[in-house]
mmCIF file of N, CA, C and O in Angstrom:
data_model
loop_
_atom_site.group_PDB
_atom_site.id
_atom_site.type_symbol
_atom_site.label_atom_id
_atom_site.label_comp_id
_atom_site.label_asym_id
_atom_site.label_seq_id
_atom_site.Cartn_x
_atom_site.Cartn_y
_atom_site.Cartn_z
ATOM 1 N N MET A 12 0.849 -1.165 0.000
ATOM 2 C CA MET A 12 0.000 0.000 0.000
ATOM 3 C C MET A 12 0.899 1.235 0.000
ATOM 4 O O MET A 12 1.673 1.433 0.924
ATOM 5 N N PRO A 13 0.790 2.120 -1.002
ATOM 6 C CA PRO A 13 1.637 3.316 -1.028
ATOM 7 C C PRO A 13 1.305 4.254 0.116
ATOM 8 O O PRO A 13 0.163 4.359 0.524
ATOM 9 N N ARG A 14 2.308 4.945 0.590
ATOM 10 C CA ARG A 14 2.127 5.891 1.685
ATOM 11 C C ARG A 14 1.788 7.268 1.137
ATOM 12 O O ARG A 14 2.255 7.654 0.090
ATOM 13 N N ALA A 15 0.984 8.003 1.907
ATOM 14 C CA ALA A 15 0.765 9.417 1.609
ATOM 15 C C ALA A 15 1.965 10.168 2.174
ATOM 16 O O ALA A 15 2.928 9.564 2.616
ATOM 17 N N THR A 16 1.901 11.468 2.197
ATOM 18 C CA THR A 16 3.032 12.228 2.728
ATOM 19 C C THR A 16 3.298 11.829 4.169
ATOM 20 O O THR A 16 2.385 11.544 4.930
ATOM 21 N N ALA A 17 4.566 11.828 4.539
ATOM 22 C CA ALA A 17 4.968 11.384 5.875
ATOM 23 C C ALA A 17 4.287 12.187 6.973
ATOM 24 O O ALA A 17 3.959 11.657 8.013
ATOM 25 N N ALA A 18 4.056 13.463 6.759
ATOM 26 C CA ALA A 18 3.440 14.301 7.789
ATOM 27 C C ALA A 18 1.991 13.917 8.028
ATOM 28 O O ALA A 18 1.471 14.123 9.103
ATOM 29 N N ALA A 19 1.319 13.351 7.028
ATOM 30 C CA ALA A 19 -0.102 13.056 7.145
ATOM 31 C C ALA A 19 -0.368 11.642 7.662
ATOM 32 O O ALA A 19 -1.470 11.350 8.081
ATOM 33 N N VAL A 20 0.603 10.772 7.599
ATOM 34 C CA VAL A 20 0.385 9.366 7.933
ATOM 35 C C VAL A 20 1.242 8.979 9.131
ATOM 36 O O VAL A 20 2.461 9.091 9.085
ATOM 37 N N PRO A 21 0.597 8.500 10.210
ATOM 38 C CA PRO A 21 1.392 8.060 11.367
ATOM 39 C C PRO A 21 2.300 6.882 10.993
ATOM 40 O O PRO A 21 1.985 6.105 10.097
ATOM 41 N N ASP A 22 3.398 6.753 11.690
ATOM 42 C CA ASP A 22 4.353 5.673 11.426
ATOM 43 C C ASP A 22 3.705 4.291 11.513
ATOM 44 O O ASP A 22 4.106 3.376 10.816
ATOM 45 N N TYR A 23 2.710 4.152 12.356
ATOM 46 C CA TYR A 23 2.096 2.841 12.590
ATOM 47 C C TYR A 23 0.995 2.496 11.583
ATOM 48 O O TYR A 23 0.440 1.404 11.617
ATOM 49 N N TRP A 24 0.682 3.410 10.658
ATOM 50 C CA TRP A 24 -0.495 3.242 9.790
ATOM 51 C C TRP A 24 -0.457 1.938 8.991
ATOM 52 O O TRP A 24 -1.427 1.173 8.992
ATOM 53 N N ASP A 25 0.635 1.673 8.293
ATOM 54 C CA ASP A 25 0.713 0.470 7.460
ATOM 55 C C ASP A 25 0.619 -0.800 8.300
ATOM 56 O O ASP A 25 -0.066 -1.753 7.922
ATOM 57 N N ASP A 26 1.293 -0.819 9.451
ATOM 58 C CA ASP A 26 1.211 -1.980 10.336
ATOM 59 C C ASP A 26 -0.221 -2.184 10.828
ATOM 60 O O ASP A 26 -0.714 -3.311 10.896
ATOM 61 N N ALA A 27 -0.883 -1.092 11.168
ATOM 62 C CA ALA A 27 -2.268 -1.186 11.639
ATOM 63 C C ALA A 27 -3.180 -1.726 10.545
ATOM 64 O O ALA A 27 -4.044 -2.575 10.807
ATOM 65 N N CYS A 28 -2.995 -1.266 9.314
ATOM 66 C CA CYS A 28 -3.812 -1.763 8.195
ATOM 67 C C CYS A 28 -3.578 -3.257 7.980
ATOM 68 O O CYS A 28 -4.537 -4.015 7.777
ATOM 69 N N ARG A 29 -2.333 -3.683 8.031
ATOM 70 C CA ARG A 29 -2.036 -5.114 7.879
ATOM 71 C C ARG A 29 -2.691 -5.917 9.005
ATOM 72 O O ARG A 29 -3.293 -6.968 8.771
ATOM 73 N N HIS A 30 -2.578 -5.427 10.230
ATOM 74 C CA HIS A 30 -3.159 -6.116 11.379
ATOM 75 C C HIS A 30 -4.676 -6.240 11.220
ATOM 76 O O HIS A 30 -5.238 -7.316 11.410
ATOM 77 N N LEU A 31 -5.334 -5.131 10.890
ATOM 78 C CA LEU A 31 -6.790 -5.169 10.702
ATOM 79 C C LEU A 31 -7.181 -6.110 9.571
ATOM 80 O O LEU A 31 -8.176 -6.827 9.668
ATOM 81 N N GLY A 32 -6.412 -6.102 8.490
ATOM 82 C CA GLY A 32 -6.695 -6.989 7.367
ATOM 83 C C GLY A 32 -6.601 -8.457 7.734
ATOM 84 O O GLY A 32 -7.340 -9.289 7.208
ATOM 85 N N LYS A 33 -5.715 -8.780 8.660
ATOM 86 C CA LYS A 33 -5.567 -10.170 9.109
ATOM 87 C C LYS A 33 -6.647 -10.563 10.108
ATOM 88 O O LYS A 33 -7.059 -11.719 10.159
ATOM 89 N N ARG A 34 -7.091 -9.620 10.926
ATOM 90 C CA ARG A 34 -7.982 -9.928 12.044
ATOM 91 C C ARG A 34 -9.474 -9.746 11.764
ATOM 92 O O ARG A 34 -10.293 -10.303 12.464
ATOM 93 N N ASP A 35 -9.808 -8.935 10.772
ATOM 94 C CA ASP A 35 -11.215 -8.581 10.563
ATOM 95 C C ASP A 35 -11.601 -8.847 9.112
ATOM 96 O O ASP A 35 -11.029 -8.261 8.199
ATOM 97 N N ARG A 36 -12.589 -9.709 8.913
ATOM 98 C CA ARG A 36 -12.946 -10.094 7.544
ATOM 99 C C ARG A 36 -13.526 -8.942 6.744
ATOM 100 O O ARG A 36 -13.325 -8.851 5.532
ATOM 101 N N VAL A 37 -14.235 -8.030 7.380
ATOM 102 C CA VAL A 37 -14.781 -6.875 6.661
ATOM 103 C C VAL A 37 -13.649 -5.932 6.256
ATOM 104 O O VAL A 37 -13.573 -5.479 5.107
ATOM 105 N N MET A 38 -12.751 -5.638 7.208
ATOM 106 C CA MET A 38 -11.633 -4.749 6.913
ATOM 107 C C MET A 38 -10.699 -5.361 5.859
ATOM 108 O O MET A 38 -10.104 -4.643 5.070
ATOM 109 N N ARG A 39 -10.609 -6.684 5.836
ATOM 110 C CA ARG A 39 -9.770 -7.369 4.855
ATOM 111 C C ARG A 39 -10.193 -6.993 3.430
ATOM 112 O O ARG A 39 -9.375 -6.867 2.534
ATOM 113 N N LYS A 40 -11.501 -6.788 3.230
ATOM 114 C CA LYS A 40 -12.011 -6.399 1.908
ATOM 115 C C LYS A 40 -11.940 -4.895 1.691
ATOM 116 O O LYS A 40 -11.718 -4.432 0.569
ATOM 117 N N LEU A 41 -12.134 -4.109 2.745
ATOM 118 C CA LEU A 41 -12.199 -2.655 2.603
ATOM 119 C C LEU A 41 -10.838 -1.994 2.437
ATOM 120 O O LEU A 41 -10.703 -1.025 1.683
ATOM 121 N N ILE A 42 -9.833 -2.492 3.131
ATOM 122 C CA ILE A 42 -8.515 -1.845 3.087
ATOM 123 C C ILE A 42 -7.952 -1.782 1.671
ATOM 124 O O ILE A 42 -7.525 -0.705 1.233
ATOM 125 N N PRO A 43 -7.975 -2.871 0.903
ATOM 126 C CA PRO A 43 -7.467 -2.751 -0.471
ATOM 127 C C PRO A 43 -8.324 -1.815 -1.337
ATOM 128 O O PRO A 43 -7.806 -1.121 -2.208
ATOM 129 N N LYS A 44 -9.604 -1.783 -1.059
ATOM 130 C CA LYS A 44 -10.514 -0.944 -1.847
ATOM 131 C C LYS A 44 -10.326 0.541 -1.548
ATOM 132 O O LYS A 44 -10.431 1.382 -2.433
ATOM 133 N N PHE A 45 -10.060 0.878 -0.277
ATOM 134 C CA PHE A 45 -9.929 2.272 0.149
ATOM 135 C C PHE A 45 -8.589 2.523 0.829
ATOM 136 O O PHE A 45 -8.482 3.363 1.721
ATOM 137 N N GLY A 46 -7.566 1.833 0.420
ATOM 138 C CA GLY A 46 -6.264 1.875 1.075
ATOM 139 C C GLY A 46 -5.619 3.243 1.157
ATOM 140 O O GLY A 46 -4.794 3.484 2.023
ATOM 141 N N GLU A 47 -5.985 4.149 0.271
ATOM 142 C CA GLU A 47 -5.398 5.484 0.307
ATOM 143 C C GLU A 47 -6.148 6.431 1.237
ATOM 144 O O GLU A 47 -5.716 7.554 1.465
ATOM 145 N N ALA A 48 -7.290 6.006 1.764
ATOM 146 C CA ALA A 48 -8.072 6.855 2.667
ATOM 147 C C ALA A 48 -7.292 7.091 3.954
ATOM 148 O O ALA A 48 -6.638 6.193 4.479
ATOM 149 N N ARG A 49 -7.372 8.309 4.459
ATOM 150 C CA ARG A 49 -6.668 8.678 5.686
ATOM 151 C C ARG A 49 -7.538 9.588 6.515
ATOM 152 O O ARG A 49 -8.325 10.376 5.979
ATOM 153 N N LEU A 50 -7.392 9.515 7.822
ATOM 154 C CA LEU A 50 -8.016 10.495 8.698
ATOM 155 C C LEU A 50 -7.321 11.827 8.480
ATOM 156 O O LEU A 50 -6.109 11.864 8.269
ATOM 157 N N GLN A 51 -8.062 12.905 8.550
ATOM 158 C CA GLN A 51 -7.435 14.221 8.495
ATOM 159 C C GLN A 51 -7.157 14.648 9.919
ATOM 160 O O GLN A 51 -8.058 14.691 10.746
ATOM 161 N N SER A 52 -5.920 14.950 10.184
ATOM 162 C CA SER A 52 -5.521 15.310 11.537
ATOM 163 C C SER A 52 -6.169 16.608 11.983
ATOM 164 O O SER A 52 -6.284 17.564 11.229
ATOM 165 N N ARG A 53 -6.596 16.627 13.238
ATOM 166 C CA ARG A 53 -7.135 17.832 13.861
ATOM 167 C C ARG A 53 -6.164 18.344 14.908
ATOM 168 O O ARG A 53 -6.537 19.032 15.838
ATOM 169 N N GLY A 54 -4.914 17.964 14.780
ATOM 170 C CA GLY A 54 -3.889 18.467 15.682
ATOM 171 C C GLY A 54 -3.351 17.414 16.626
ATOM 172 O O GLY A 54 -2.169 17.335 16.858
ATOM 173 N N ASP A 55 -4.218 16.590 17.174
ATOM 174 C CA ASP A 55 -3.747 15.513 18.045
ATOM 175 C C ASP A 55 -4.600 14.279 17.804
ATOM 176 O O ASP A 55 -5.719 14.367 17.304
ATOM 177 N N ALA A 56 -4.074 13.137 18.134
ATOM 178 C CA ALA A 56 -4.725 11.868 17.809
ATOM 179 C C ALA A 56 -6.096 11.722 18.462
ATOM 180 O O ALA A 56 -7.044 11.247 17.828
ATOM 181 N N PHE A 57 -6.245 12.121 19.724
ATOM 182 C CA PHE A 57 -7.524 11.938 20.404
ATOM 183 C C PHE A 57 -8.624 12.781 19.770
ATOM 184 O O PHE A 57 -9.722 12.300 19.522
ATOM 185 N N THR A 58 -8.338 14.047 19.460
ATOM 186 C CA THR A 58 -9.337 14.907 18.827
ATOM 187 C C THR A 58 -9.693 14.372 17.446
ATOM 188 O O THR A 58 -10.867 14.341 17.068
ATOM 189 N N THR A 59 -8.712 13.930 16.700
ATOM 190 C CA THR A 59 -8.969 13.362 15.372
ATOM 191 C C THR A 59 -9.882 12.144 15.487
ATOM 192 O O THR A 59 -10.854 12.009 14.733
ATOM 193 N N LEU A 60 -9.595 11.258 16.423
ATOM 194 C CA LEU A 60 -10.415 10.068 16.620
ATOM 195 C C LEU A 60 -11.830 10.436 17.045
ATOM 196 O O LEU A 60 -12.810 9.915 16.497
ATOM 197 N N ALA A 61 -11.964 11.336 18.016
ATOM 198 C CA ALA A 61 -13.293 11.733 18.494
ATOM 199 C C ALA A 61 -14.120 12.340 17.370
ATOM 200 O O ALA A 61 -15.296 11.998 17.194
ATOM 201 N N ARG A 62 -13.545 13.240 16.580
ATOM 202 C CA ARG A 62 -14.276 13.850 15.462
ATOM 203 C C ARG A 62 -14.652 12.807 14.422
ATOM 204 O O ARG A 62 -15.727 12.856 13.829
ATOM 205 N N SER A 63 -13.778 11.855 14.185
ATOM 206 C CA SER A 63 -14.057 10.807 13.218
ATOM 207 C C SER A 63 -15.243 9.958 13.655
ATOM 208 O O SER A 63 -16.125 9.633 12.859
ATOM 209 N N ILE A 64 -15.280 9.602 14.932
ATOM 210 C CA ILE A 64 -16.384 8.795 15.457
ATOM 211 C C ILE A 64 -17.701 9.543 15.319
ATOM 212 O O ILE A 64 -18.698 8.989 14.855
ATOM 213 N N VAL A 65 -17.723 10.805 15.724
ATOM 214 C CA VAL A 65 -18.944 11.599 15.603
ATOM 215 C C VAL A 65 -19.344 11.715 14.136
ATOM 216 O O VAL A 65 -20.506 11.514 13.772
ATOM 217 N N GLY A 66 -18.395 12.007 13.275
ATOM 218 C CA GLY A 66 -18.685 12.198 11.863
ATOM 219 C C GLY A 66 -19.188 10.964 11.155
ATOM 220 O O GLY A 66 -19.956 11.060 10.195
ATOM 221 N N GLN A 67 -18.812 9.785 11.607
ATOM 222 C CA GLN A 67 -19.262 8.549 10.984
ATOM 223 C C GLN A 67 -20.724 8.246 11.286
ATOM 224 O O GLN A 67 -21.359 7.475 10.580
ATOM 225 N N GLN A 68 -21.230 8.834 12.326
ATOM 226 C CA GLN A 68 -22.566 8.479 12.780
ATOM 227 C C GLN A 68 -23.678 9.230 12.052
ATOM 228 O O GLN A 68 -24.788 8.739 11.945
ATOM 229 N N ILE A 69 -23.380 10.434 11.565
ATOM 230 C CA ILE A 69 -24.430 11.315 11.071
ATOM 231 C C ILE A 69 -23.935 12.191 9.928
ATOM 232 O O ILE A 69 -22.768 12.139 9.569
ATOM 233 N N SER A 70 -24.825 12.999 9.380
ATOM 234 C CA SER A 70 -24.437 13.885 8.281
ATOM 235 C C SER A 70 -23.395 14.897 8.757
ATOM 236 O O SER A 70 -23.249 15.152 9.950
ATOM 237 N N VAL A 71 -22.705 15.512 7.805
ATOM 238 C CA VAL A 71 -21.650 16.470 8.135
ATOM 239 C C VAL A 71 -22.215 17.657 8.920
ATOM 240 O O VAL A 71 -21.651 18.075 9.929
ATOM 241 N N LYS A 72 -23.341 18.196 8.482
ATOM 242 C CA LYS A 72 -23.928 19.353 9.168
ATOM 243 C C LYS A 72 -24.365 18.972 10.586
ATOM 244 O O LYS A 72 -24.102 19.702 11.546
ATOM 245 N N ALA A 73 -25.001 17.823 10.714
ATOM 246 C CA ALA A 73 -25.418 17.371 12.040
ATOM 247 C C ALA A 73 -24.204 17.060 12.916
ATOM 248 O O ALA A 73 -24.195 17.361 14.108
ATOM 249 N N ALA A 74 -23.171 16.474 12.314
ATOM 250 C CA ALA A 74 -21.946 16.166 13.067
ATOM 251 C C ALA A 74 -21.310 17.441 13.596
ATOM 252 O O ALA A 74 -20.840 17.488 14.737
ATOM 253 N N GLN A 75 -21.295 18.509 12.795
ATOM 254 C CA GLN A 75 -20.715 19.777 13.246
ATOM 255 C C GLN A 75 -21.520 20.338 14.417
ATOM 256 O O GLN A 75 -20.959 20.870 15.372
ATOM 257 N N SER A 76 -22.841 20.200 14.354
ATOM 258 C CA SER A 76 -23.699 20.668 15.440
ATOM 259 C C SER A 76 -23.431 19.883 16.725
ATOM 260 O O SER A 76 -23.265 20.459 17.802
ATOM 261 N N VAL A 77 -23.363 18.555 16.598
ATOM 262 C CA VAL A 77 -23.079 17.708 17.763
ATOM 263 C C VAL A 77 -21.685 18.019 18.296
ATOM 264 O O VAL A 77 -21.484 18.116 19.509
ATOM 265 N N TRP A 78 -20.708 18.206 17.392
ATOM 266 C CA TRP A 78 -19.346 18.512 17.836
ATOM 267 C C TRP A 78 -19.323 19.802 18.648
ATOM 268 O O TRP A 78 -18.696 19.870 19.700
ATOM 269 N N GLY A 79 -20.029 20.824 18.177
ATOM 270 C CA GLY A 79 -20.085 22.086 18.908
ATOM 271 C C GLY A 79 -20.681 21.916 20.296
ATOM 272 O O GLY A 79 -20.174 22.468 21.281
ATOM 273 N N LYS A 80 -21.748 21.135 20.398
ATOM 274 C CA LYS A 80 -22.380 20.875 21.704
ATOM 275 C C LYS A 80 -21.454 20.059 22.600
ATOM 276 O O LYS A 80 -21.390 20.283 23.810
ATOM 277 N N PHE A 81 -20.738 19.113 21.997
ATOM 278 C CA PHE A 81 -19.786 18.290 22.739
ATOM 279 C C PHE A 81 -18.670 19.167 23.317
ATOM 280 O O PHE A 81 -18.338 19.076 24.497
ATOM 281 N N VAL A 82 -18.112 20.040 22.486
ATOM 282 C CA VAL A 82 -17.039 20.941 22.938
ATOM 283 C C VAL A 82 -17.542 21.839 24.061
ATOM 284 O O VAL A 82 -16.844 22.057 25.056
ATOM 285 N N GLU A 83 -18.762 22.345 23.939
ATOM 286 C CA GLU A 83 -19.344 23.161 25.017
ATOM 287 C C GLU A 83 -19.489 22.334 26.297
ATOM 288 O O GLU A 83 -19.208 22.823 27.385
ATOM 289 N N ALA A 84 -19.907 21.077 26.168
ATOM 290 C CA ALA A 84 -20.115 20.222 27.343
ATOM 291 C C ALA A 84 -18.819 19.959 28.101
ATOM 292 O O ALA A 84 -18.829 19.805 29.323
ATOM 293 N N ILE A 85 -17.694 19.925 27.376
ATOM 294 C CA ILE A 85 -16.433 19.656 28.066
ATOM 295 C C ILE A 85 -15.716 20.928 28.488
ATOM 296 O O ILE A 85 -14.619 20.859 29.020
ATOM 297 N N GLY A 86 -16.327 22.089 28.234
ATOM 298 C CA GLY A 86 -15.715 23.314 28.740
ATOM 299 C C GLY A 86 -15.662 24.468 27.768
ATOM 300 O O GLY A 86 -15.167 25.531 28.115
ATOM 301 N N GLY A 87 -16.102 24.290 26.551
ATOM 302 C CA GLY A 87 -16.118 25.390 25.599
ATOM 303 C C GLY A 87 -14.948 25.375 24.647
ATOM 304 O O GLY A 87 -14.024 24.570 24.784
ATOM 305 N N PRO A 88 -14.977 26.288 23.668
ATOM 306 C CA PRO A 88 -13.972 26.294 22.601
ATOM 307 C C PRO A 88 -12.534 26.459 23.077
ATOM 308 O O PRO A 88 -11.617 26.011 22.410
ATOM 309 N N SER A 89 -12.332 27.081 24.224
ATOM 310 C CA SER A 89 -10.957 27.264 24.697
ATOM 311 C C SER A 89 -10.422 26.021 25.412
ATOM 312 O O SER A 89 -9.240 25.954 25.732
ATOM 313 N N THR A 90 -11.287 25.029 25.650
ATOM 314 C CA THR A 90 -10.874 23.793 26.309
ATOM 315 C C THR A 90 -10.290 22.832 25.281
ATOM 316 O O THR A 90 -10.889 22.580 24.241
ATOM 317 N N ARG A 91 -9.133 22.298 25.578
ATOM 318 C CA ARG A 91 -8.511 21.303 24.700
ATOM 319 C C ARG A 91 -9.279 19.988 24.822
ATOM 320 O O ARG A 91 -9.605 19.559 25.929
ATOM 321 N N VAL A 92 -9.565 19.363 23.705
ATOM 322 C CA VAL A 92 -10.274 18.085 23.701
ATOM 323 C C VAL A 92 -9.279 16.994 24.057
ATOM 324 O O VAL A 92 -8.438 16.627 23.247
ATOM 325 N N GLU A 93 -9.382 16.524 25.294
ATOM 326 C CA GLU A 93 -8.483 15.487 25.808
ATOM 327 C C GLU A 93 -9.307 14.473 26.579
ATOM 328 O O GLU A 93 -10.385 14.796 27.088
ATOM 329 N N PRO A 94 -8.798 13.252 26.698
ATOM 330 C CA PRO A 94 -9.538 12.229 27.438
ATOM 331 C C PRO A 94 -9.942 12.680 28.842
ATOM 332 O O PRO A 94 -11.075 12.434 29.278
ATOM 333 N N ALA A 95 -9.054 13.346 29.561
ATOM 334 C CA ALA A 95 -9.365 13.767 30.935
ATOM 335 C C ALA A 95 -10.559 14.719 30.955
ATOM 336 O O ALA A 95 -11.416 14.625 31.838
ATOM 337 N N ALA A 96 -10.631 15.631 29.985
ATOM 338 C CA ALA A 96 -11.752 16.577 29.926
ATOM 339 C C ALA A 96 -13.060 15.849 29.656
ATOM 340 O O ALA A 96 -14.102 16.173 30.241
ATOM 341 N N VAL A 97 -13.013 14.841 28.793
ATOM 342 C CA VAL A 97 -14.224 14.072 28.479
ATOM 343 C C VAL A 97 -14.659 13.259 29.691
ATOM 344 O O VAL A 97 -15.853 13.191 30.011
ATOM 345 N N LEU A 98 -13.706 12.672 30.406
ATOM 346 C CA LEU A 98 -14.047 11.861 31.580
ATOM 347 C C LEU A 98 -14.680 12.678 32.702
ATOM 348 O O LEU A 98 -15.392 12.130 33.537
ATOM 349 N N GLU A 99 -14.435 13.979 32.723
ATOM 350 C CA GLU A 99 -15.020 14.839 33.757
ATOM 351 C C GLU A 99 -16.497 15.151 33.503
ATOM 352 O O GLU A 99 -17.188 15.624 34.398
ATOM 353 N N VAL A 100 -16.982 14.877 32.302
ATOM 354 C CA VAL A 100 -18.365 15.196 31.941
ATOM 355 C C VAL A 100 -19.237 13.973 32.190
ATOM 356 O O VAL A 100 -18.894 12.858 31.807
ATOM 357 N N ASP A 101 -20.391 14.198 32.830
ATOM 358 C CA ASP A 101 -21.283 13.069 33.101
ATOM 359 C C ASP A 101 -21.995 12.639 31.814
ATOM 360 O O ASP A 101 -22.130 13.396 30.859
ATOM 361 N N ALA A 102 -22.448 11.396 31.818
ATOM 362 C CA ALA A 102 -23.079 10.803 30.628
ATOM 363 C C ALA A 102 -24.325 11.575 30.206
ATOM 364 O O ALA A 102 -24.595 11.692 29.010
ATOM 365 N N THR A 103 -25.070 12.118 31.150
ATOM 366 C CA THR A 103 -26.275 12.874 30.818
ATOM 367 C C THR A 103 -25.923 14.096 29.966
ATOM 368 O O THR A 103 -26.610 14.409 28.987
ATOM 369 N N SER A 104 -24.843 14.794 30.311
ATOM 370 C CA SER A 104 -24.405 15.950 29.523
ATOM 371 C C SER A 104 -23.971 15.539 28.131
ATOM 372 O O SER A 104 -24.248 16.233 27.145
ATOM 373 N N LEU A 105 -23.282 14.410 28.023
ATOM 374 C CA LEU A 105 -22.855 13.932 26.718
ATOM 375 C C LEU A 105 -24.058 13.534 25.865
ATOM 376 O O LEU A 105 -24.099 13.831 24.665
ATOM 377 N N ARG A 106 -25.037 12.884 26.477
ATOM 378 C CA ARG A 106 -26.267 12.549 25.741
ATOM 379 C C ARG A 106 -26.977 13.828 25.312
ATOM 380 O O ARG A 106 -27.502 13.914 24.202
ATOM 381 N N GLY A 107 -26.962 14.851 26.166
ATOM 382 C CA GLY A 107 -27.577 16.129 25.830
ATOM 383 C C GLY A 107 -26.900 16.807 24.654
ATOM 384 O O GLY A 107 -27.523 17.602 23.946
ATOM 385 N N ALA A 108 -25.626 16.493 24.455
ATOM 386 C CA ALA A 108 -24.885 17.043 23.324
ATOM 387 C C ALA A 108 -25.173 16.272 22.040
ATOM 388 O O ALA A 108 -24.724 16.644 20.968
ATOM 389 N N GLY A 109 -25.890 15.169 22.160
ATOM 390 C CA GLY A 109 -26.227 14.366 20.989
ATOM 391 C C GLY A 109 -25.428 13.097 20.845
ATOM 392 O O GLY A 109 -25.506 12.413 19.828
ATOM 393 N N LEU A 110 -24.640 12.758 21.861
ATOM 394 C CA LEU A 110 -23.844 11.518 21.802
ATOM 395 C C LEU A 110 -24.543 10.395 22.544
ATOM 396 O O LEU A 110 -25.357 10.600 23.395
#
């Protein structure tokens, strides 16, 4: 699988794709079909993952709305999206944000 630019692809990406292809029958078919697909970094791995999960669930416009509510629930736009900040929020608040 060809690599994208080094800055855009984590060092572990190819190993992870191989591992998923060996372990998951659905991913085994999807990886060769969409092998060039990459997450777009949002600055740090946790924020990128969280945005990706939200975005996979719903339309882009709805995902942006939920993301905004999620960011407000963890402290607002000036709060860094980190696991510790998310763990401080109760499940009711997260459900209220649309998660």
